Each structure stands twice: as structure tokens, then as C-alpha cells.
Coordinates of C-alpha atoms and ligand atoms in Angstrom, one line a residue:
M1 CA -7.4 51.6 -2.4
V2 CA -5.5 48.8 -4.5
A3 CA -2.4 47.2 -4.8
R4 CA -0.9 46.0 -8.2
L5 CA 0.4 42.4 -8.3
G6 CA 2.4 42.4 -11.9
P7 CA 4.5 39.5 -12.4
T8 CA 7.7 40.3 -11.4
P9 CA 10.0 42.7 -12.1
E10 CA 13.1 40.1 -12.8
L11 CA 10.5 38.5 -15.8
A12 CA 9.1 41.7 -16.8
T13 CA 12.2 43.3 -18.3
A14 CA 14.5 40.8 -20.3
A15 CA 18.4 40.7 -20.6
S16 CA 19.8 43.8 -22.1
K17 CA 20.6 43.4 -26.3
M18 CA 18.3 40.8 -26.9
R19 CA 15.5 41.7 -29.2
T20 CA 12.4 40.7 -27.3
A21 CA 8.6 41.4 -27.3
D22 CA 6.3 41.8 -24.5
A23 CA 4.7 39.0 -23.4
T24 CA 3.0 40.0 -20.1
P25 CA 0.2 37.2 -19.4
H26 CA -3.3 39.0 -20.0
A27 CA -4.6 39.0 -16.3
A28 CA -8.4 38.3 -17.1
S29 CA -7.4 35.3 -19.2
L30 CA -4.9 33.7 -16.9
I31 CA -6.6 34.3 -13.2
Q32 CA -9.7 32.4 -14.9
S33 CA -7.7 29.6 -15.8
L34 CA -6.7 29.1 -12.7
R35 CA -10.5 28.5 -12.0
D36 CA -9.7 24.9 -13.5
I37 CA -7.1 23.4 -12.1
G38 CA -9.6 20.5 -11.1
Y39 CA -10.1 21.1 -7.2
S40 CA -13.7 19.8 -5.6
C41 CA -14.5 21.3 -2.8
E42 CA -13.1 19.5 -0.6
T43 CA -9.9 19.4 -1.8
A44 CA -10.2 23.4 -1.8
L45 CA -10.9 23.8 1.7
A46 CA -8.2 21.7 2.5
D47 CA -5.7 23.2 0.7
I48 CA -7.2 26.4 2.7
L49 CA -6.6 24.4 5.9
D50 CA -3.4 23.9 5.0
N51 CA -2.0 27.3 4.6
S52 CA -4.1 28.0 8.3
I53 CA -1.7 24.7 9.5
T54 CA 1.3 25.9 8.4
A55 CA 1.0 29.5 10.0
G56 CA 0.8 27.4 13.5
A57 CA -3.4 27.4 13.7
R58 CA -4.4 25.5 16.7
R59 CA -8.2 26.1 16.1
I60 CA -9.9 26.4 12.6
E61 CA -13.6 26.9 11.7
I62 CA -15.5 26.7 8.6
L63 CA -18.2 28.9 8.7
S64 CA -21.0 29.3 6.2
E65 CA -23.5 32.0 5.8
L66 CA -26.0 30.4 3.0
T67 CA -29.4 32.4 3.5
T68 CA -29.0 35.6 3.1
A69 CA -28.5 37.0 -0.9
A70 CA -24.8 37.2 -0.8
P71 CA -24.1 33.7 0.9
A72 CA -20.4 33.3 2.0
I73 CA -18.1 30.8 3.5
G74 CA -15.4 31.6 5.7
I75 CA -12.3 30.0 7.2
L76 CA -10.8 31.4 10.3
D77 CA -7.7 31.0 12.3
D78 CA -6.3 32.0 15.0
G79 CA -2.7 31.0 13.5
V80 CA 0.2 33.7 13.1
G81 CA -1.4 36.1 11.2
M82 CA -0.2 38.2 8.3
T83 CA 1.5 41.9 8.1
L84 CA -0.2 44.2 5.2
D85 CA 2.9 43.3 3.4
D86 CA 2.6 39.4 4.4
L87 CA -0.9 39.7 2.7
V88 CA -0.2 41.3 -0.6
E89 CA 2.4 38.4 -1.0
A90 CA 0.1 35.9 -0.3
M91 CA -2.2 37.2 -2.6
R92 CA 0.0 37.8 -5.5
P93 CA -0.4 34.1 -7.9
G94 CA 2.7 31.9 -7.5
S95 CA 3.9 34.0 -4.4
R96 CA 6.3 31.5 -3.7
N97 CA 8.7 29.9 -5.7
P98 CA 7.7 26.0 -6.1
L99 CA 11.6 25.0 -5.8
D100 CA 12.5 26.8 -2.5
D101 CA 13.2 24.6 0.6
R102 CA 10.4 25.0 2.6
A103 CA 10.0 24.2 7.3
A104 CA 9.7 20.7 7.4
D105 CA 5.7 21.6 9.0
D106 CA 4.9 24.1 5.9
L107 CA 2.2 21.9 3.4
G108 CA 2.7 24.9 1.0
R109 CA 4.6 24.5 -2.1
F110 CA 3.7 26.3 -5.2
G111 CA 2.3 29.4 -3.5
L112 CA -1.1 29.0 -5.9
G113 CA -3.3 27.3 -2.9
L114 CA -5.2 30.3 -1.9
K115 CA -5.6 31.4 -4.9
S116 CA -6.5 28.7 -7.2
A117 CA -8.2 26.5 -4.6
S118 CA -10.2 30.0 -4.0
F119 CA -11.3 31.0 -7.3
S120 CA -12.2 27.0 -7.5
Q121 CA -15.1 27.8 -5.8
C122 CA -15.9 31.5 -5.7
K123 CA -15.5 34.4 -8.1
R124 CA -14.5 36.7 -5.0
L125 CA -11.5 36.0 -2.4
T126 CA -11.3 37.9 0.8
V127 CA -8.4 37.5 3.1
L128 CA -8.7 39.5 6.1
T129 CA -6.1 39.0 8.9
R130 CA -4.7 40.4 12.2
K131 CA -0.7 40.1 13.2
N132 CA 0.4 41.5 16.6
G133 CA -3.6 43.6 16.9
V134 CA -2.8 45.2 13.1
F135 CA -5.7 44.4 10.5
S136 CA -5.1 44.0 7.3
G137 CA -7.5 42.5 4.6
A138 CA -7.3 42.8 0.7
T139 CA -9.9 41.4 -1.7
W140 CA -9.6 39.3 -5.3
D141 CA -12.9 40.1 -7.4
L142 CA -12.6 38.1 -10.6
D143 CA -15.7 40.4 -12.3
A144 CA -13.3 43.3 -11.9
V145 CA -10.0 41.7 -13.2
A146 CA -12.1 40.4 -16.3
R147 CA -13.4 44.5 -16.8
T148 CA -10.1 45.9 -16.2
N149 CA -7.4 43.2 -16.9
R150 CA -5.3 44.6 -14.3
W151 CA -3.6 42.5 -11.4
E152 CA -5.2 44.4 -8.9
I153 CA -6.6 43.9 -5.5
E154 CA -8.9 45.7 -3.5
L155 CA -7.6 46.6 0.0
H156 CA -9.9 46.9 2.7
E157 CA -9.9 48.5 6.0
E158 CA -10.6 47.8 9.4
G159 CA -14.3 48.5 10.3
E160 CA -15.8 48.0 7.0
A161 CA -18.7 45.6 7.2
L162 CA -17.2 42.3 6.0
P163 CA -18.5 39.1 7.0
W164 CA -17.2 37.4 10.4
A165 CA -14.6 40.2 10.7
D166 CA -15.5 40.8 13.9
R167 CA -14.5 37.4 14.6
L168 CA -10.5 37.8 13.9
D169 CA -8.3 38.0 17.4
R170 CA -5.3 39.5 17.7
D171 CA -3.2 36.9 16.0
G172 CA -4.9 35.0 13.3
T173 CA -6.0 35.0 9.3
L174 CA -10.3 34.7 7.7
V175 CA -10.5 33.6 4.3
V176 CA -13.8 34.6 2.7
W177 CA -15.3 32.6 -0.5
R178 CA -18.0 35.2 -1.9
S179 CA -19.7 34.8 -5.2
L180 CA -19.9 31.4 -5.0
D181 CA -20.6 30.8 -8.4
R182 CA -19.3 27.0 -8.5
L183 CA -20.3 26.1 -5.4
S184 CA -23.9 26.8 -6.4
G185 CA -24.2 24.3 -9.1
G186 CA -25.8 26.6 -11.1
I187 CA -28.7 27.2 -8.9
E188 CA -28.9 31.3 -9.0
A189 CA -33.0 32.0 -8.7
D190 CA -34.0 29.6 -5.4
A191 CA -31.9 30.9 -2.6
H192 CA -32.7 28.0 -0.6
A193 CA -32.3 25.1 -3.1
R194 CA -29.2 26.7 -3.6
A195 CA -28.0 27.2 0.4
Q196 CA -29.3 23.1 0.5
H197 CA -27.0 22.3 -2.7
I198 CA -23.8 24.3 -0.9
N199 CA -25.0 22.3 2.3
R200 CA -24.5 18.6 1.0
T201 CA -21.2 19.8 -0.6
I202 CA -19.8 20.9 2.3
A203 CA -21.3 17.9 4.3
Q204 CA -19.3 15.4 2.1
A205 CA -16.6 17.9 2.5
E206 CA -16.2 17.2 5.9
R207 CA -15.4 14.1 6.5
H208 CA -12.4 14.3 3.6
L209 CA -11.4 17.1 6.5
R210 CA -11.8 14.8 9.0
L211 CA -9.9 11.9 7.5
V212 CA -7.0 14.7 5.8
F213 CA -6.0 16.0 8.6
H214 CA -6.8 13.3 11.6
R215 CA -3.1 13.3 12.3
F216 CA -3.2 17.0 13.4
M217 CA -6.3 16.2 15.4
A218 CA -5.5 13.3 17.2
E219 CA -1.3 13.6 18.0
D220 CA -1.3 17.2 18.1
N221 CA -0.3 18.1 22.0
P222 CA -1.9 20.4 21.7
P223 CA -5.2 18.7 19.1
L224 CA -5.8 20.7 16.5
Q225 CA -9.2 22.1 16.4
L226 CA -11.8 21.8 13.5
L227 CA -15.3 23.4 14.1
L228 CA -17.8 23.4 11.3
N229 CA -20.3 25.7 11.9
G230 CA -19.7 25.6 15.5
R231 CA -19.7 21.5 15.6
R232 CA -16.3 20.4 16.2
L233 CA -15.4 17.9 14.3
D234 CA -13.7 14.2 15.2
P235 CA -11.2 12.8 13.4
I236 CA -11.0 9.7 11.4
N237 CA -8.5 7.5 11.6
P238 CA -8.4 5.3 8.4
F239 CA -6.0 2.5 10.3
G240 CA -8.5 1.8 13.2
T241 CA -6.1 1.6 15.6
E242 CA -8.7 2.4 18.5
F243 CA -10.2 -0.8 18.3
A244 CA -9.0 -3.7 19.8
G245 CA -8.1 -6.6 16.9
H246 CA -6.5 -4.2 14.5
Q247 CA -2.7 -5.2 13.7
A248 CA -0.4 -3.0 13.2
D249 CA 3.0 -4.2 11.6
R250 CA 6.4 -2.7 13.0
V251 CA 7.9 0.9 10.9
D252 CA 10.0 0.2 7.5
R253 CA 12.2 3.0 6.6
L254 CA 13.6 3.5 4.0
D255 CA 16.3 6.1 3.5
M256 CA 16.7 8.6 0.1
A257 CA 18.8 11.3 -1.1
H258 CA 16.0 14.0 0.0
G259 CA 14.4 12.6 2.8
S260 CA 13.9 9.0 4.7
V261 CA 10.1 7.1 3.5
E262 CA 8.1 4.8 6.1
F263 CA 6.2 2.7 5.7
Q264 CA 3.4 0.8 8.4
C265 CA 1.3 -1.7 7.2
F266 CA -2.1 -2.2 9.5
T267 CA -5.1 -4.2 9.3
L268 CA -8.4 -3.2 10.1
P269 CA -10.4 -5.4 13.0
H270 CA -12.6 -8.0 11.5
H271 CA -15.8 -6.1 11.4
K272 CA -17.7 -8.4 13.9
T273 CA -15.4 -6.4 16.7
V274 CA -16.7 -3.0 15.9
S275 CA -20.1 -1.4 16.1
K276 CA -21.7 -1.0 13.0
A277 CA -21.2 3.1 13.4
D278 CA -18.2 2.7 13.4
W279 CA -17.3 0.0 11.2
E280 CA -19.5 2.3 7.9
E281 CA -17.5 5.4 9.1
L282 CA -13.7 3.4 8.4
G283 CA -15.0 2.3 5.1
G284 CA -16.6 5.4 3.9
P285 CA -19.1 6.0 1.7
E286 CA -16.9 3.9 -1.1
G287 CA -17.0 0.7 1.6
H288 CA -14.4 -1.0 2.2
L289 CA -13.2 -2.4 -0.7
R290 CA -12.5 0.7 -2.1
S291 CA -10.8 2.2 0.7
Q292 CA -7.9 -0.7 1.1
G293 CA -4.3 0.3 0.2
F294 CA -1.7 3.1 0.5
Y295 CA -2.7 5.8 2.6
V296 CA 0.1 8.6 1.7
Y297 CA 0.6 11.3 3.8
R298 CA 2.8 14.6 3.0
G299 CA 3.8 16.3 6.2
R300 CA 1.5 14.5 7.9
R301 CA -1.4 15.9 6.1
L302 CA -3.4 12.7 3.7
I303 CA -2.4 13.1 0.3
I304 CA -3.7 9.7 -1.2
A305 CA -6.2 8.0 0.5
G306 CA -7.4 4.2 -0.3
S307 CA -5.3 2.7 -3.4
W308 CA -3.1 0.3 -4.4
L309 CA -1.3 2.6 -7.0
G310 CA -1.3 0.4 -9.6
L311 CA 0.7 -2.1 -7.8
A312 CA -2.5 -4.5 -6.7
R313 CA -6.1 -4.9 -7.1
Q314 CA -8.6 -4.0 -4.4
T315 CA -9.9 -7.2 -3.6
E316 CA -11.9 -8.8 -1.0
L317 CA -8.6 -10.8 0.3
T318 CA -7.2 -7.6 1.1
K319 CA -9.8 -5.6 2.2
L320 CA -8.7 -5.0 5.6
C321 CA -5.3 -4.0 4.8
R322 CA -3.8 -0.1 4.6
I323 CA -0.2 1.0 4.8
R324 CA 0.4 4.2 5.9
V325 CA 3.7 5.8 3.9
D326 CA 5.0 9.1 5.3
I327 CA 6.8 11.5 3.3
P328 CA 8.8 14.7 3.8
N329 CA 8.2 17.7 2.1
T330 CA 12.0 17.8 1.1
M331 CA 10.9 15.4 -1.3
D332 CA 8.5 16.9 -3.6
S333 CA 10.2 17.1 -6.4
D334 CA 11.1 12.9 -6.3
W335 CA 7.7 12.5 -6.0
K336 CA 6.2 15.0 -8.3
I337 CA 3.1 16.4 -6.4
D338 CA 0.3 18.2 -8.0
V339 CA -0.6 21.9 -6.9
K340 CA -3.9 20.0 -5.4
K341 CA -1.9 17.6 -3.5
A342 CA -4.4 15.1 -4.5
S343 CA -1.7 13.0 -6.5
A344 CA 1.5 12.3 -6.8
Q345 CA 4.2 9.9 -8.8
L346 CA 6.5 7.1 -6.8
P347 CA 10.1 7.3 -7.2
P348 CA 11.4 3.7 -8.5
K349 CA 12.8 2.9 -5.5
V350 CA 10.3 3.9 -3.3
R351 CA 8.0 2.2 -5.4
E352 CA 9.5 -1.5 -5.4
R353 CA 9.3 -1.1 -1.6
M354 CA 5.8 -1.0 -1.8
R355 CA 5.6 -3.8 -4.4
L356 CA 7.7 -5.6 -1.5
L357 CA 4.9 -4.7 0.9
V358 CA 2.4 -5.4 -1.4
E359 CA 3.7 -8.8 -1.7
R360 CA 3.6 -9.7 1.8
L361 CA 1.0 -8.1 2.8
S362 CA -1.2 -10.1 0.4
L363 CA 0.1 -13.5 1.7
T364 CA -0.8 -13.1 5.1
S365 CA -4.0 -11.4 4.7
K366 CA -4.8 -14.3 2.3
R367 CA -4.0 -16.6 5.4
T368 CA -6.2 -14.7 8.0
Y369 CA -8.9 -14.1 5.6
Q370 CA -8.9 -17.8 4.9
R371 CA -8.8 -18.7 8.5
R372 CA -11.8 -16.0 9.0
G373 CA -13.7 -17.4 5.8
Q374 CA -13.9 -20.6 7.0
K375 CA -15.2 -19.4 10.6
L376 CA -17.4 -16.7 9.2
V377 CA -19.3 -19.4 6.8
D378 CA -19.4 -22.0 10.0
Q379 CA -20.7 -19.7 12.0
E380 CA -22.9 -17.5 10.0
Y381 CA -27.1 -17.7 10.6
M382 CA -28.4 -19.8 8.1
P383 CA -26.6 -19.3 5.3
L384 CA -28.5 -19.9 1.8
W385 CA -25.0 -22.1 0.5
H386 CA -23.7 -24.6 2.3
R387 CA -19.7 -24.6 1.2
I388 CA -19.0 -28.6 2.0
Q389 CA -15.6 -29.6 1.2
R390 CA -14.6 -33.5 0.8
D391 CA -12.1 -35.9 -0.8
G392 CA -10.4 -32.5 -1.9
A393 CA -13.2 -30.8 -3.7
I394 CA -15.4 -27.8 -2.8
I395 CA -18.7 -27.8 -3.4
Y396 CA -20.9 -25.2 -2.6
R397 CA -25.2 -26.3 -2.5
P398 CA -27.8 -24.2 -1.8
D399 CA -30.0 -25.9 1.2
P400 CA -33.5 -26.9 0.4
A401 CA -33.7 -26.4 4.6
H402 CA -33.7 -22.8 4.4
P403 CA -36.4 -21.1 5.4
V404 CA -36.7 -19.3 2.9
F405 CA -37.5 -22.4 0.6
A406 CA -39.0 -24.5 3.4
A407 CA -41.7 -21.6 3.6
F408 CA -42.4 -21.8 0.2
S409 CA -41.9 -25.2 0.2
A410 CA -44.5 -26.1 3.0
R411 CA -47.2 -23.8 1.0
L412 CA -47.0 -26.6 -2.2
P413 CA -49.2 -29.6 -2.7
A414 CA -46.8 -32.7 -1.5
D415 CA -45.7 -34.1 -4.9
M416 CA -44.7 -30.7 -6.1
Q417 CA -42.4 -30.1 -3.2
N418 CA -39.9 -33.2 -4.2
E419 CA -39.6 -31.5 -7.5
F420 CA -39.4 -27.8 -6.1
A421 CA -35.9 -29.4 -3.8
N422 CA -35.0 -30.6 -7.3
I423 CA -34.9 -27.5 -8.9
I424 CA -33.1 -25.9 -5.7
G425 CA -30.9 -28.8 -6.6
V426 CA -30.3 -27.9 -9.8
L427 CA -29.3 -24.5 -9.5
G428 CA -26.5 -26.0 -7.5
S429 CA -25.0 -28.0 -9.6
S430 CA -25.1 -26.1 -12.1
V431 CA -23.3 -23.0 -10.5
P432 CA -20.9 -21.7 -13.2
I433 CA -17.5 -22.4 -11.5
A434 CA -15.1 -22.5 -15.5
S435 CA -16.5 -19.0 -16.0
L436 CA -16.7 -17.6 -12.2
H437 CA -12.7 -18.5 -12.2
A438 CA -11.9 -17.1 -14.9
D439 CA -13.4 -13.5 -13.6
F440 CA -11.8 -14.0 -10.4
A441 CA -8.7 -14.2 -11.7
G442 CA -8.9 -11.2 -13.9
C443 CA -11.2 -9.1 -12.4
A444 CA -12.3 -10.3 -8.6
E445 CA -13.5 -7.0 -7.4
E446 CA -16.2 -6.8 -10.0
V447 CA -17.8 -10.2 -9.3
Q448 CA -20.9 -9.7 -7.3
A449 CA -23.9 -10.8 -6.6
D450 CA -27.0 -9.6 -8.3
D451 CA -29.0 -7.3 -6.6
A452 CA -32.0 -8.0 -4.8
D453 CA -34.9 -5.9 -5.5
E454 CA -37.1 -5.1 -2.8
A455 CA -39.7 -8.4 -3.0
V456 CA -37.0 -10.8 -2.7
L457 CA -35.8 -8.8 -0.1
R458 CA -38.9 -8.9 1.1
Q459 CA -39.4 -13.0 0.6
L460 CA -35.6 -13.6 2.1
A461 CA -36.4 -11.3 4.9
R462 CA -40.3 -12.6 6.0
A463 CA -39.1 -16.5 5.6
M464 CA -36.1 -16.0 8.1
V465 CA -37.3 -13.1 10.3
G466 CA -40.3 -16.0 11.2
V467 CA -37.9 -18.6 12.0
L468 CA -36.0 -16.2 14.5
V469 CA -39.2 -15.0 16.2
E470 CA -40.2 -18.1 16.9
Q471 CA -36.9 -19.1 18.1
G472 CA -37.9 -16.2 21.1
L473 CA -35.2 -13.5 19.3
A474 CA -35.8 -9.9 20.4
A475 CA -35.4 -7.8 17.9
E476 CA -32.2 -6.3 17.8
D477 CA -30.7 -10.0 17.8
I478 CA -33.0 -10.5 14.7
L479 CA -31.3 -7.4 13.2
D480 CA -28.5 -8.4 14.3
A481 CA -28.2 -11.8 12.8
L482 CA -29.3 -10.9 9.6
H483 CA -27.2 -8.2 8.6
P484 CA -24.3 -10.7 8.3
F485 CA -26.2 -11.6 4.9
E486 CA -24.9 -9.1 1.7
M487 CA -28.0 -9.7 0.6
F488 CA -29.3 -7.1 3.7
R489 CA -25.7 -5.4 4.4
S490 CA -25.5 -3.8 0.9
N491 CA -28.5 -1.7 0.9
W492 CA -28.5 -1.5 5.3
D493 CA -30.8 1.7 5.9
S494 CA -33.8 0.3 3.8
A495 CA -33.3 -3.3 4.8
S496 CA -33.4 -2.8 8.7
I497 CA -36.4 -1.0 8.2
L498 CA -38.0 -4.0 5.8
I499 CA -37.0 -6.2 8.7
R500 CA -38.6 -4.2 11.8
E501 CA -41.6 -3.6 9.7
I502 CA -41.7 -7.4 9.4
I503 CA -40.9 -8.0 13.6
S504 CA -43.7 -5.8 14.1
E505 CA -46.0 -8.1 12.0
E506 CA -44.5 -11.3 13.1
N507 CA -45.4 -10.0 16.5
V508 CA -48.7 -9.0 15.7
H509 CA -49.7 -12.4 14.6
E510 CA -48.4 -14.3 17.8
Ligands
ADP601 N1 -4.2 31.2 6.8 C1 -2.8 31.6 6.6 N2 -2.1 32.4 7.7 C2 -1.1 33.2 7.4 N3 -0.6 33.2 6.2 C3 -1.4 32.8 5.0 C4 -2.6 32.0 5.4 N4 -2.8 31.7 4.6 C5 -2.1 31.9 3.3 N5 -0.8 32.5 3.9 C6 0.5 33.0 3.4 O1 -0.3 33.1 2.0 C7 1.2 32.2 1.6 C8 0.7 32.1 -0.1 O2 -0.3 30.4 0.2 P1 -0.9 29.8 -1.0 O3 -1.2 30.2 -1.9 O4 -1.7 29.0 -0.4 O5 0.8 28.9 -1.4 P2 1.7 28.2 -0.1 O6 0.5 27.7 0.8 O7 2.0 27.0 -1.6 O8 2.8 29.3 0.2 C9 1.6 31.4 2.5 O9 2.9 30.8 2.0 C10 1.5 32.4 3.5 O10 2.6 32.8 3.9
MG602 MG1 -1.2 26.6 0.8

């Protein structure tokens, strides 16, 4: 059975005497272009989840079956489900007019997401649904549309063999993606490699979903449950408010013609007060420097994460600052929200308020940071560089007594030890202050320490571990002591293995 989904009649039959020509879109080419709006797997999944949440789902499962000849991904919800008429409408590209008012908790807008998000990843979209126990099902098959050039979906009967169809409850919806050409990354021949590739992509999407929907998962009663192949996912709260030591300012409100925007500034807790795992999860794969900034929510769904939206630079000074911005869906036209809900342009009044917030925030964070900076430098274990404040000047000087220099120096003949200390002194006196200054003023976030290669790391670690072992520190304490060093921390996975190796060698020597 099929259903025709041609353009709406009002559009197709133009007014009375006007001279007209038929300009009905070609199904085959228009539906293809829906594939390339620019979704990634994670934004596509998020769009499907939006629909489930709007349908009142409290439990959404992402399912994957990748090892078979016909791999599939499913998104199963326990929302209100659809009647057959609802379903046919839902499958229509442009099922809703973007200008229509929507319920406050409706995360949709263009009537496109289900189709465009799915087609961005697959060629076969099946939606199975049950409302009050009554089953309906339909499939868009892009290959069939390409063949027939018809806006036609295939309808399904209950009991047809379709993936996970038995998992549907009395009410709920299951979206199935098959013919995963895009998700397969071009790997078609080798089923194992293809499954691995898709698994990796889904694993990356996992963090995105935990972040995008964290408020539904944490604030709602009952909370939204999100599962990936049976494993319950935890929300990621980007403001770290569950950790002691975070700072939350009061909520600031801006009333506009189409609704109110709310702002709230947060400062993350200092990294020493949370566990390494929590700290890394908060920072995400891009790290804290790149995760600072505005977090913009539309109807509590995150649409922009960690960007100053051109109002400030992402610098070390503001690394811990995150500003939550809440906008209602009634303001979509003011914000110029895009189909993927991945970007929005700010109305001038909101932008102005944001600029003020940024200014205030960078002033306070500068102070906190400077206080912390002082403490950090004072407390940091065995700094390679000393920061010396004298007569209104600040001097950075490498410490020739640092274990990494001292250990090497000890192996030199006596006459060369002085010379070596002088060479280290030369390094200190020739820090390129003027050019550093210019770089920090221009592009602070791009100024970085040089990457240390393994040999350098090993030498540094060996010298420092030696001293710490002598001081009687246990392995875990040594790791903690070395973690703050940027050279180790920036590559902690391999650095910690290296350090452990050296610790065990040292202990054997004893
Ligand atoms: N999981 C679902 N449960 C119930 N209804 C759904 C579901 N997914 C989609 N729909 C229906 O399909 C319509 C079209 O969805 P979509 O193409 O994403 O556009 P939009 O979300 O902008 O309305 C929705 O408005 C909704 O009525
Ligand atoms: Mg939608």
C-alpha cells in the first residue's frame, strides 16, 4: 500500500485567470537535496529525540543492529504515538508551517526534522507507531523515489517483519533508519569495519545527546530516561552545579515583544576541587578553553554550546565562565533559528545585554584567576619556572635547582656545571616578552607551550619521579603531583602510563 504526498493543493492550483505554468518540484531531486542540509549524526539524532520529547516521551531508547547484512538504527519512544493520518502528515516534508504558533514545549518548527535529519544519515526511513494500541507504519525509500519520481510512501501492516517492531508499547513511536549509506562512511564491503565505524560515530553522538537534553534528564519529574542499546545515559550539566565550589549568579531577565530571555552566569569549580574524570567530562573532547561561553537553550533544549558568539575571545582568563541563556520557542523568528537548531542569530537587544554580561564576567573572572594564579604558582609542585615579583616588575626565571636540570647537571664534570647553569640563565633572560605580549593581546588563546616529544617527557618525568620517590611518595601521590604540569596533563593518557612505568623502574632500583 502507498500514500501520495504531493505538494499541498492550494500551492499546486494557482489563482483563476493568471497565466501559470506547472512548477511542481521533482520529487527525486528535491528529496535528495533534503539530505544535505548539513546534519551530523549527532544533530540528526537530537532532532529525532526532539520529536519524541515533544510527544511526551519519558523513555527514549537508541538501538543499533549493525552486524547483520542490513544494519539499522532505531529510536524508540513511549510518547503519545500517532494515528495513521498523523503519521502520513508527519512523513510529509514541510508537514507544519514554520510560521504557526507552537505549544510552549514543542521543540519542532519547520515540519522537516524527521525527514531531513533521517535522510542525512540513511536512505530508508521507517516510522512505526501505536496510538491507543492501534498500529500504523510507513517508509520513505529514497531509492524508490529516485526511480518513480513520486512523493509516495509505503504503508505497513501490523505483523510485518520490521526491526524492533515488537518493542512498541500501547502508545509510542519507533523511527528506524536503514540503508545507512551516509553513516557507513563509504565502508560497504566489510561488514565488521562498517559496524565499527558506525559504532564510533554513535559513541561520539552519545556525549552530545547527554549534553543537549541534560535538563530534561535532570530537572523533569519523572526524569527523561535516555538509553543507548539498553545502557542508561547520564546527563552532562555544563555548569558543574552539582559540584561544591561552583558559582551561580542570580538570574537576569530581559523582556521582549515575543517572550522573555533569561540569563544566568556560572563559574565552574576549580579543577583541583573535582575529580579528574569529572573535570574532563565537563570540558569535553575540546577541553575547557573551547567550552567556555554561552549555552543557549530553546525550550530547555541546548542549541548552542560553548561559544561567545563573537562577543569575546575564548581566553584562559574566562575559561571557567559559562552563561546559560534561555529562550522560549515563541521567539524563533527573532532569533532566526535554523532547521537543524544548531545555530541562531541574536536580536540586537539581546546581543547588547550579552555584551554587558561578558564585560562584567571577564572583570570578575580576571580577579579570581589572578588570585588563583598567584596561589597556583606558589603551590605548584616543583615549577620549572619561578615567577618573581620585585620592585614592580615580574620576572620569569627557570630554576636551575629543578630536579630535571639538577639531575642532568650532576652528571656533568664540575667545570661544566656552572656553564650549564649559565645557559639556563640565558634562557630566562631571553624570554621574548615583547612578542609574547603582542600575541597575548591579539590572540591569547593561540599562544601555547611547544609540544614535548616523548624523549623530553621521559627525561622530565624521570628527574621528577626520582625526587618524589626519594621523598617517599606513593605512586598515586606522584601522579597527582605531576598532573598539574601542562606537558603531562595535555596528554595525560600516555603521560600517566609513562610515569607509572618510571615509578616501577625506580622502585625496582631501590
Ligand atoms: N516520535 C514522535 N511521536 C509523535 N509524533 C511525532 C514523532 N515524530 C514526529 N512526529 C510528528 O511528526 C511531525 C513532523 O515532525 P518533524 O518533521 O520533525 O517536524 P517538526 O518537529 O518541526 O514538527 C511532528 O510535528 C509530530 O506531529
Ligand atoms: Mg522535529
